[in-house]
């Protein structure tokens, strides 16, 4: 379980970089003279690369083992973080964010692989939720604490410190993670990957992920703080504090939902359905939130938004259960790729809405959130199709949909 614990800690980097760009958006945008659409593209560079690499990263973890895949990818992450800290212009910053996406691409699928090999099936969803809980601590650090660091030392110096931490993780990876001969647990071919992508039984999982996870990643990644600043009228520091509630909700929700599915219902059906239909409702409420209301009334709503996204552990667990043995990392990569590529599409689209309607116009933010609500509804319909069309596999607990 040491390999899983390391990957869970490494997963903190993914969420730190995902959330930290929201803090960097204002000072970086001013210094590099970047419009909202360009900031969306800067954020999307991470999501596109990270998302696109989830499938090959998962396959390489299945093929090569954790040590080589994660160790060398973290080295690339060090280079990307250093380049971002030293970026003289927007083009360099976009390239740097892409390199960071490469650098952290293997830790989530690596955690799923380690759990598939070491954990009992009855605990897979629970421990995968615990992985998200640990990983999302990075998201919390990337919000308010990172905002304090940027305010005190500028936006470049904290990134240099982050690069040093990433370098330390890379060194530890080469020392403690097992290689392919001791940890691969079987091999997977590119033919198997192609078959999984085209499998009719997995497509409902993709649709579910588009709706449930794509809007959340896009919003929390860059637009949550500007939304709270412009639409609700909060200063940037307070907005960053409230924005961190999205991550807190996801942090606790993933573990709780996995545990409930494993230990209470013995099935993903009830918690997954509840999350799928609550999700578009919370986006609609955020879009229509009256400016006259106390901003602190948003606390439970932001928490609930994050909690519903925790159902990702059930999507991954159920998808793994109906997939060929030895492909846990590959299948996890497929699900995660859909989530991040959806977010990468929605982020610049939201930025375009702001550029057309005005970045300081609350109506522009409301329009963007209504778009997210529609996408979330697609995920609700995907869950319905998933539950109707997917037979209950012969595995325990949350991997079972019925």
Short mmCIF file of C-alpha atoms in Angstrom, two decimals:
data_model
loop_
_atom_site.label_atom_id
_atom_site.label_comp_id
_atom_site.label_asym_id
_atom_site.label_seq_id
_atom_site.Cartn_x
_atom_site.Cartn_y
_atom_site.Cartn_z
CA UNK A 1 0.00 0.00 0.00
CA UNK A 2 3.06 2.29 0.05
CA UNK A 3 2.67 2.77 -3.71
CA UNK A 4 -0.96 3.84 -3.26
CA UNK A 5 -0.07 6.25 -0.44
CA UNK A 6 2.66 7.88 -2.54
CA UNK A 7 0.29 8.29 -5.50
CA UNK A 8 -2.35 9.78 -3.21
CA UNK A 9 0.17 12.37 -1.98
CA UNK A 10 1.32 12.99 -5.55
CA UNK A 11 -2.31 13.51 -6.51
CA UNK A 12 -2.19 16.66 -4.38
CA UNK A 13 -0.13 18.25 -7.14
CA UNK A 14 -2.89 17.73 -9.70
CA UNK A 15 -5.44 19.57 -7.62
CA UNK A 16 -3.01 22.25 -6.51
CA UNK A 17 -2.26 23.15 -10.13
CA UNK A 18 -5.94 22.84 -11.06
CA UNK A 19 -7.03 25.37 -8.42
CA UNK A 20 -3.95 27.61 -8.19
CA UNK A 21 -4.49 29.05 -11.66
CA UNK A 22 -7.63 30.74 -10.31
CA UNK A 23 -5.41 32.61 -7.84
CA UNK A 24 -2.84 33.36 -10.53
CA UNK A 25 -5.42 34.54 -13.08
CA UNK A 26 -5.57 38.16 -11.90
CA UNK A 27 -1.86 38.97 -11.29
CA UNK A 28 -0.67 36.87 -14.22
CA UNK A 29 -3.30 38.35 -16.52
CA UNK A 30 -2.29 41.89 -15.58
CA UNK A 31 1.46 41.30 -15.90
CA UNK A 32 1.23 39.36 -19.17
CA UNK A 33 -1.64 41.50 -20.54
CA UNK A 34 -3.93 38.49 -21.16
CA UNK A 35 -7.67 38.83 -21.98
CA UNK A 36 -10.22 36.43 -20.44
CA UNK A 37 -10.18 34.12 -23.46
CA UNK A 38 -6.39 33.84 -23.25
CA UNK A 39 -6.59 33.06 -19.52
CA UNK A 40 -9.09 30.34 -20.36
CA UNK A 41 -6.62 28.96 -22.91
CA UNK A 42 -3.81 29.11 -20.34
CA UNK A 43 -5.87 27.06 -17.92
CA UNK A 44 -7.05 24.74 -20.68
CA UNK A 45 -3.45 23.92 -21.66
CA UNK A 46 -3.11 21.97 -18.42
CA UNK A 47 -6.48 20.29 -18.80
CA UNK A 48 -6.03 19.34 -22.45
CA UNK A 49 -2.60 17.79 -21.93
CA UNK A 50 -3.46 16.14 -18.62
CA UNK A 51 -6.72 14.81 -20.02
CA UNK A 52 -5.25 13.64 -23.33
CA UNK A 53 -2.46 11.78 -21.52
CA UNK A 54 -4.72 9.91 -19.12
CA UNK A 55 -5.26 7.01 -21.52
CA UNK A 56 -1.59 6.53 -22.52
CA UNK A 57 -0.51 7.21 -18.91
CA UNK A 58 -2.87 4.51 -17.67
CA UNK A 59 -1.68 2.06 -20.31
CA UNK A 60 1.98 2.82 -19.51
CA UNK A 61 1.36 2.25 -15.80
CA UNK A 62 -0.22 -1.11 -16.67
CA UNK A 63 2.71 -1.93 -18.99
CA UNK A 64 5.77 -0.43 -17.29
CA UNK A 65 4.85 -0.24 -13.63
CA UNK A 66 4.75 2.79 -11.38
CA UNK A 67 8.42 3.65 -10.87
CA UNK A 68 9.41 4.58 -14.41
CA UNK A 69 6.09 6.10 -15.45
CA UNK A 70 5.51 8.33 -12.43
CA UNK A 71 9.15 9.10 -11.65
CA UNK A 72 10.00 10.47 -15.09
CA UNK A 73 6.69 12.26 -15.53
CA UNK A 74 7.32 14.16 -12.28
CA UNK A 75 10.69 15.26 -13.65
CA UNK A 76 8.81 16.85 -16.55
CA UNK A 77 6.50 18.46 -13.99
CA UNK A 78 9.48 20.10 -12.30
CA UNK A 79 10.57 21.60 -15.63
CA UNK A 80 7.06 22.87 -16.35
CA UNK A 81 6.65 24.51 -12.95
CA UNK A 82 10.03 26.24 -13.24
CA UNK A 83 9.18 27.48 -16.72
CA UNK A 84 5.82 28.84 -15.53
CA UNK A 85 7.52 30.70 -12.69
CA UNK A 86 9.96 32.30 -15.14
CA UNK A 87 7.46 32.95 -17.97
CA UNK A 88 8.10 36.30 -19.70
CA UNK A 89 4.99 36.09 -21.89
CA UNK A 90 1.70 34.27 -22.35
CA UNK A 91 3.02 31.79 -24.93
CA UNK A 92 5.72 30.57 -22.56
CA UNK A 93 3.19 30.29 -19.74
CA UNK A 94 0.89 28.14 -21.90
CA UNK A 95 3.79 25.82 -22.81
CA UNK A 96 4.73 25.62 -19.14
CA UNK A 97 1.19 24.70 -18.10
CA UNK A 98 1.18 21.96 -20.74
CA UNK A 99 4.42 20.53 -19.33
CA UNK A 100 2.91 20.56 -15.85
CA UNK A 101 -0.01 18.56 -17.25
CA UNK A 102 2.48 15.97 -18.52
CA UNK A 103 4.25 15.91 -15.18
CA UNK A 104 1.27 14.95 -13.05
CA UNK A 105 -0.52 12.75 -15.58
CA UNK A 106 0.30 9.42 -13.97
CA UNK A 107 -0.47 9.79 -10.27
CA UNK A 108 -4.26 9.31 -10.32
CA UNK A 109 -4.21 6.27 -12.60
CA UNK A 110 -1.26 4.98 -10.58
CA UNK A 111 -3.32 5.16 -7.39
CA UNK A 112 -6.16 3.23 -9.04
CA UNK A 113 -3.70 0.59 -10.26
CA UNK A 114 -2.16 0.21 -6.81
CA UNK A 115 -5.61 -0.18 -5.25
CA UNK A 116 -6.74 -2.69 -7.88
CA UNK A 117 -3.78 -4.88 -6.96
CA UNK A 118 -3.69 -4.43 -3.19
CA UNK A 119 -7.22 -3.61 -1.99
CA UNK A 120 -10.25 -5.86 -1.59
CA UNK A 121 -13.01 -5.10 -4.14
CA UNK A 122 -15.37 -4.29 -1.26
CA UNK A 123 -13.11 -1.38 -0.31
CA UNK A 124 -12.08 -0.10 -3.74
CA UNK A 125 -14.55 2.81 -3.93
CA UNK A 126 -13.91 3.78 -0.31
CA UNK A 127 -10.13 3.89 -0.74
CA UNK A 128 -10.41 5.61 -4.10
CA UNK A 129 -12.50 8.23 -2.31
CA UNK A 130 -9.77 8.48 0.32
CA UNK A 131 -7.31 9.09 -2.53
CA UNK A 132 -9.42 12.03 -3.65
CA UNK A 133 -9.65 13.24 -0.05
CA UNK A 134 -5.86 13.27 0.30
CA UNK A 135 -5.32 14.64 -3.20
CA UNK A 136 -7.78 17.46 -2.80
CA UNK A 137 -5.85 18.75 0.16
CA UNK A 138 -3.70 20.13 -2.63
CA UNK A 139 -6.74 21.93 -3.96
CA UNK A 140 -7.28 23.57 -0.59
CA UNK A 141 -3.63 24.61 -0.44
CA UNK A 142 -3.93 25.98 -3.97
CA UNK A 143 -6.77 28.33 -2.99
CA UNK A 144 -6.58 30.52 0.13
CA UNK A 145 -3.06 29.57 1.38
CA UNK A 146 -1.60 29.99 -2.11
CA UNK A 147 -3.41 33.31 -2.42
CA UNK A 148 -1.71 34.45 0.79
CA UNK A 149 1.68 33.38 -0.60
CA UNK A 150 1.08 35.17 -3.90
CA UNK A 151 -0.03 38.31 -2.08
CA UNK A 152 3.06 38.25 0.14
CA UNK A 153 5.78 37.20 -2.32
CA UNK A 154 4.34 37.69 -5.80
CA UNK A 155 3.14 34.96 -8.14
CA UNK A 156 6.56 33.72 -9.29
CA UNK A 157 8.35 32.86 -6.02
CA UNK A 158 5.69 30.44 -4.70
CA UNK A 159 5.93 28.56 -8.01
CA UNK A 160 9.69 28.13 -7.55
CA UNK A 161 8.98 26.60 -4.12
CA UNK A 162 6.40 24.28 -5.70
CA UNK A 163 8.99 23.14 -8.26
CA UNK A 164 11.36 22.21 -5.41
CA UNK A 165 8.64 20.13 -3.73
CA UNK A 166 7.88 18.37 -7.02
CA UNK A 167 11.57 17.55 -7.47
CA UNK A 168 11.60 15.95 -4.02
CA UNK A 169 8.59 13.81 -4.95
CA UNK A 170 10.30 12.69 -8.16
CA UNK A 171 13.34 11.55 -6.19
CA UNK A 172 11.18 9.62 -3.73
CA UNK A 173 9.30 7.98 -6.62
CA UNK A 174 12.49 6.48 -8.03
CA UNK A 175 13.40 5.15 -4.58
CA UNK A 176 10.15 3.72 -3.18
CA UNK A 177 7.88 2.83 -6.11
CA UNK A 178 8.02 -0.72 -7.50
CA UNK A 179 8.93 -1.49 -11.09
CA UNK A 180 6.99 -3.43 -13.69
CA UNK A 181 8.37 -6.83 -12.72
CA UNK A 182 6.92 -6.59 -9.22
CA UNK A 183 3.86 -4.44 -9.73
CA UNK A 184 2.50 -4.56 -13.25
CA UNK A 185 -0.09 -7.17 -12.46
CA UNK A 186 -0.39 -8.15 -16.08
CA UNK A 187 -0.05 -6.28 -19.32
CA UNK A 188 -2.37 -4.34 -21.55
CA UNK A 189 -2.03 -3.72 -25.27
CA UNK A 190 -3.04 -0.72 -27.33
CA UNK A 191 -5.61 -3.02 -28.92
CA UNK A 192 -7.19 -3.44 -25.50
CA UNK A 193 -7.24 0.33 -25.04
CA UNK A 194 -8.94 0.84 -28.41
CA UNK A 195 -11.45 -1.87 -27.57
CA UNK A 196 -12.24 -0.19 -24.24
CA UNK A 197 -12.74 3.20 -25.89
CA UNK A 198 -15.14 1.72 -28.41
CA UNK A 199 -16.95 -0.52 -25.95
CA UNK A 200 -20.66 0.26 -25.89
CA UNK A 201 -20.78 -0.69 -22.23
CA UNK A 202 -18.37 2.13 -21.31
CA UNK A 203 -19.96 4.97 -23.29
CA UNK A 204 -22.63 5.72 -20.64
CA UNK A 205 -19.78 6.16 -18.16
CA UNK A 206 -18.24 8.77 -20.47
CA UNK A 207 -21.51 10.70 -20.80
CA UNK A 208 -21.95 10.62 -17.04
CA UNK A 209 -18.44 11.98 -16.55
CA UNK A 210 -18.97 14.78 -19.10
CA UNK A 211 -21.94 16.12 -17.16
CA UNK A 212 -20.90 15.50 -13.57
CA UNK A 213 -17.20 16.30 -13.63
CA UNK A 214 -16.50 18.57 -16.62
CA UNK A 215 -18.36 21.70 -15.42
CA UNK A 216 -16.99 21.38 -11.88
CA UNK A 217 -13.37 21.13 -13.01
CA UNK A 218 -13.82 24.08 -15.36
CA UNK A 219 -15.50 26.27 -12.76
CA UNK A 220 -13.28 25.45 -9.79
CA UNK A 221 -10.19 25.62 -11.97
CA UNK A 222 -10.43 29.28 -12.97
CA UNK A 223 -13.87 30.93 -12.89
CA UNK A 224 -15.08 30.36 -9.32
CA UNK A 225 -13.14 33.24 -7.76
CA UNK A 226 -14.02 35.75 -10.53
CA UNK A 227 -17.69 34.64 -10.25
CA UNK A 228 -17.76 35.30 -6.51
CA UNK A 229 -15.92 38.60 -7.01
CA UNK A 230 -18.10 39.99 -9.81
CA UNK A 231 -21.51 38.40 -9.24
CA UNK A 232 -21.61 38.20 -5.45
CA UNK A 233 -19.39 41.24 -4.79
CA UNK A 234 -16.70 39.64 -2.63
CA UNK A 235 -13.11 40.84 -2.47
CA UNK A 236 -10.57 38.42 -3.97
CA UNK A 237 -9.33 37.06 -0.63
CA UNK A 238 -12.85 36.29 0.61
CA UNK A 239 -13.78 34.86 -2.78
CA UNK A 240 -10.77 32.53 -2.61
CA UNK A 241 -11.86 31.38 0.85
CA UNK A 242 -15.40 30.60 -0.29
CA UNK A 243 -14.12 29.01 -3.48
CA UNK A 244 -12.13 26.50 -1.43
CA UNK A 245 -15.47 25.09 -0.20
CA UNK A 246 -15.87 23.47 -3.62
CA UNK A 247 -12.75 21.45 -2.92
CA UNK A 248 -13.75 20.76 0.69
CA UNK A 249 -17.04 19.31 -0.54
CA UNK A 250 -15.30 17.10 -3.07
CA UNK A 251 -12.67 16.13 -0.50
CA UNK A 252 -15.18 14.80 2.01
CA UNK A 253 -17.85 13.78 -0.48
CA UNK A 254 -15.72 11.33 -2.46
CA UNK A 255 -14.73 9.38 0.63
CA UNK A 256 -18.21 9.49 2.15
CA UNK A 257 -19.97 8.49 -1.07
CA UNK A 258 -17.52 5.62 -1.65
CA UNK A 259 -18.04 4.39 1.91
CA UNK A 260 -21.83 4.68 1.67
CA UNK A 261 -21.89 2.75 -1.60
CA UNK A 262 -19.53 0.06 -0.27
CA UNK A 263 -20.84 -0.35 3.26
CA UNK A 264 -24.45 0.90 3.35
CA UNK A 265 -26.06 0.15 -0.02
CA UNK A 266 -23.58 -2.39 -1.38
CA UNK A 267 -24.28 -0.77 -4.75
CA UNK A 268 -23.59 2.45 -6.63
CA UNK A 269 -27.18 2.87 -7.82
CA UNK A 270 -28.72 5.05 -5.10
CA UNK A 271 -25.79 7.42 -4.32
CA UNK A 272 -24.87 7.81 -8.00
CA UNK A 273 -28.45 8.63 -8.99
CA UNK A 274 -28.82 11.14 -6.14
CA UNK A 275 -25.61 12.95 -7.08
CA UNK A 276 -26.45 12.97 -10.78
CA UNK A 277 -29.77 14.74 -10.31
CA UNK A 278 -28.63 17.09 -7.54
CA UNK A 279 -25.74 18.35 -9.65
CA UNK A 280 -27.63 20.32 -12.36
CA UNK A 281 -29.82 21.81 -9.63
CA UNK A 282 -26.85 23.33 -7.79
CA UNK A 283 -25.49 24.84 -11.03
CA UNK A 284 -28.90 26.37 -11.72
CA UNK A 285 -29.04 27.84 -8.21
CA UNK A 286 -25.55 29.33 -8.60
CA UNK A 287 -26.57 30.88 -11.92
CA UNK A 288 -29.71 32.44 -10.46
CA UNK A 289 -28.26 33.42 -7.06
CA UNK A 290 -29.68 36.85 -6.04
CA UNK A 291 -26.96 39.42 -5.42
CA UNK A 292 -28.93 40.77 -2.44
CA UNK A 293 -28.55 37.51 -0.48
CA UNK A 294 -25.77 37.15 2.07
CA UNK A 295 -22.77 35.57 0.34
CA UNK A 296 -22.27 33.25 3.30
CA UNK A 297 -25.56 31.57 2.42
CA UNK A 298 -23.61 30.19 -0.52
CA UNK A 299 -21.59 28.01 1.86
CA UNK A 300 -23.88 24.93 1.80
CA UNK A 301 -24.47 25.31 -1.93
CA UNK A 302 -20.75 25.37 -2.76
CA UNK A 303 -20.17 22.42 -0.44
CA UNK A 304 -22.99 20.46 -2.10
CA UNK A 305 -21.53 21.20 -5.53
CA UNK A 306 -18.28 19.54 -4.49
CA UNK A 307 -20.01 16.65 -2.72
CA UNK A 308 -21.97 15.61 -5.81
CA UNK A 309 -18.74 15.43 -7.83
CA UNK A 310 -17.43 12.84 -5.36
CA UNK A 311 -19.53 10.28 -7.20
CA UNK A 312 -16.60 9.97 -9.63
CA UNK A 313 -15.31 7.15 -7.42
CA UNK A 314 -18.46 5.17 -8.21
CA UNK A 315 -18.14 5.80 -11.94
CA UNK A 316 -14.54 4.56 -11.92
CA UNK A 317 -15.30 1.60 -9.65
CA UNK A 318 -18.20 0.40 -11.77
CA UNK A 319 -16.29 0.90 -15.03
CA UNK A 320 -13.33 -1.08 -13.68
CA UNK A 321 -15.63 -3.90 -12.65
CA UNK A 322 -16.87 -4.53 -16.21
CA UNK A 323 -13.44 -4.14 -17.86
CA UNK A 324 -10.75 -6.77 -18.63
CA UNK A 325 -8.44 -7.76 -15.75
CA UNK A 326 -5.17 -5.86 -15.57
CA UNK A 327 -6.57 -2.68 -17.13
CA UNK A 328 -7.49 -0.73 -13.99
CA UNK A 329 -5.13 2.16 -14.77
CA UNK A 330 -6.18 2.28 -18.42
CA UNK A 331 -9.91 2.37 -17.64
CA UNK A 332 -9.37 4.97 -14.90
CA UNK A 333 -7.41 7.00 -17.43
CA UNK A 334 -10.27 6.81 -19.92
CA UNK A 335 -12.79 8.14 -17.38
CA UNK A 336 -10.43 10.87 -16.19
CA UNK A 337 -9.55 11.88 -19.75
CA UNK A 338 -13.21 12.54 -20.51
CA UNK A 339 -13.54 14.71 -17.39
CA UNK A 340 -10.51 16.86 -18.09
CA UNK A 341 -11.04 17.21 -21.83
CA UNK A 342 -14.60 18.35 -21.12
CA UNK A 343 -13.26 20.91 -18.65
CA UNK A 344 -10.68 22.06 -21.17
CA UNK A 345 -13.48 22.69 -23.66
CA UNK A 346 -15.77 24.46 -21.20
CA UNK A 347 -13.13 26.81 -19.76
CA UNK A 348 -12.38 28.86 -22.90
CA UNK A 349 -16.06 28.69 -23.82
CA UNK A 350 -16.89 30.35 -20.51
CA UNK A 351 -14.14 32.89 -21.22
CA UNK A 352 -15.71 33.62 -24.61
CA UNK A 353 -19.06 34.28 -22.90
CA UNK A 354 -17.29 36.76 -20.60
CA UNK A 355 -15.48 38.48 -23.46
CA UNK A 356 -18.74 38.91 -25.37
CA UNK A 357 -20.86 40.00 -22.40
CA UNK A 358 -18.19 41.76 -20.35
CA UNK A 359 -15.85 40.40 -17.68
CA UNK A 360 -17.32 42.74 -15.08
CA UNK A 361 -20.93 41.97 -15.99
CA UNK A 362 -22.68 39.57 -13.57
CA UNK A 363 -25.07 38.52 -16.34
CA UNK A 364 -22.15 37.08 -18.29
CA UNK A 365 -21.25 34.79 -15.39
CA UNK A 366 -24.87 33.74 -14.95
CA UNK A 367 -25.08 32.86 -18.64
CA UNK A 368 -21.94 30.73 -18.37
CA UNK A 369 -23.32 28.88 -15.35
CA UNK A 370 -26.60 28.18 -17.15
CA UNK A 371 -24.49 26.52 -19.84
CA UNK A 372 -22.86 24.39 -17.14
CA UNK A 373 -26.29 23.43 -15.81
CA UNK A 374 -27.27 22.13 -19.25
CA UNK A 375 -24.08 20.09 -19.50
CA UNK A 376 -24.71 18.71 -15.99
CA UNK A 377 -28.18 17.63 -17.09
CA UNK A 378 -26.52 15.58 -19.82
CA UNK A 379 -24.65 13.74 -17.07
CA UNK A 380 -27.91 13.02 -15.28
CA UNK A 381 -29.30 11.46 -18.43
CA UNK A 382 -26.06 9.50 -18.81
CA UNK A 383 -26.48 7.98 -15.35
CA UNK A 384 -29.99 6.92 -16.26
CA UNK A 385 -28.71 5.22 -19.40
CA UNK A 386 -25.82 3.66 -17.48
CA UNK A 387 -28.10 2.13 -14.85
CA UNK A 388 -30.59 0.92 -17.45
CA UNK A 389 -28.12 -0.61 -19.89
CA UNK A 390 -25.23 -1.92 -17.77
CA UNK A 391 -25.68 -5.41 -16.31
CA UNK A 392 -24.67 -5.88 -12.70
CA UNK A 393 -21.22 -7.50 -12.75
CA UNK A 394 -20.32 -10.30 -10.39
CA UNK A 395 -18.21 -8.17 -8.05
CA UNK A 396 -18.92 -6.93 -4.54
CA UNK A 397 -20.09 -3.58 -3.33
CA UNK A 398 -19.82 -0.32 -5.22
CA UNK A 399 -18.63 -1.94 -8.43
CA UNK A 400 -22.15 -3.30 -8.67
CA UNK A 401 -24.72 -0.98 -10.23
CA UNK A 402 -27.78 -2.91 -9.22
#
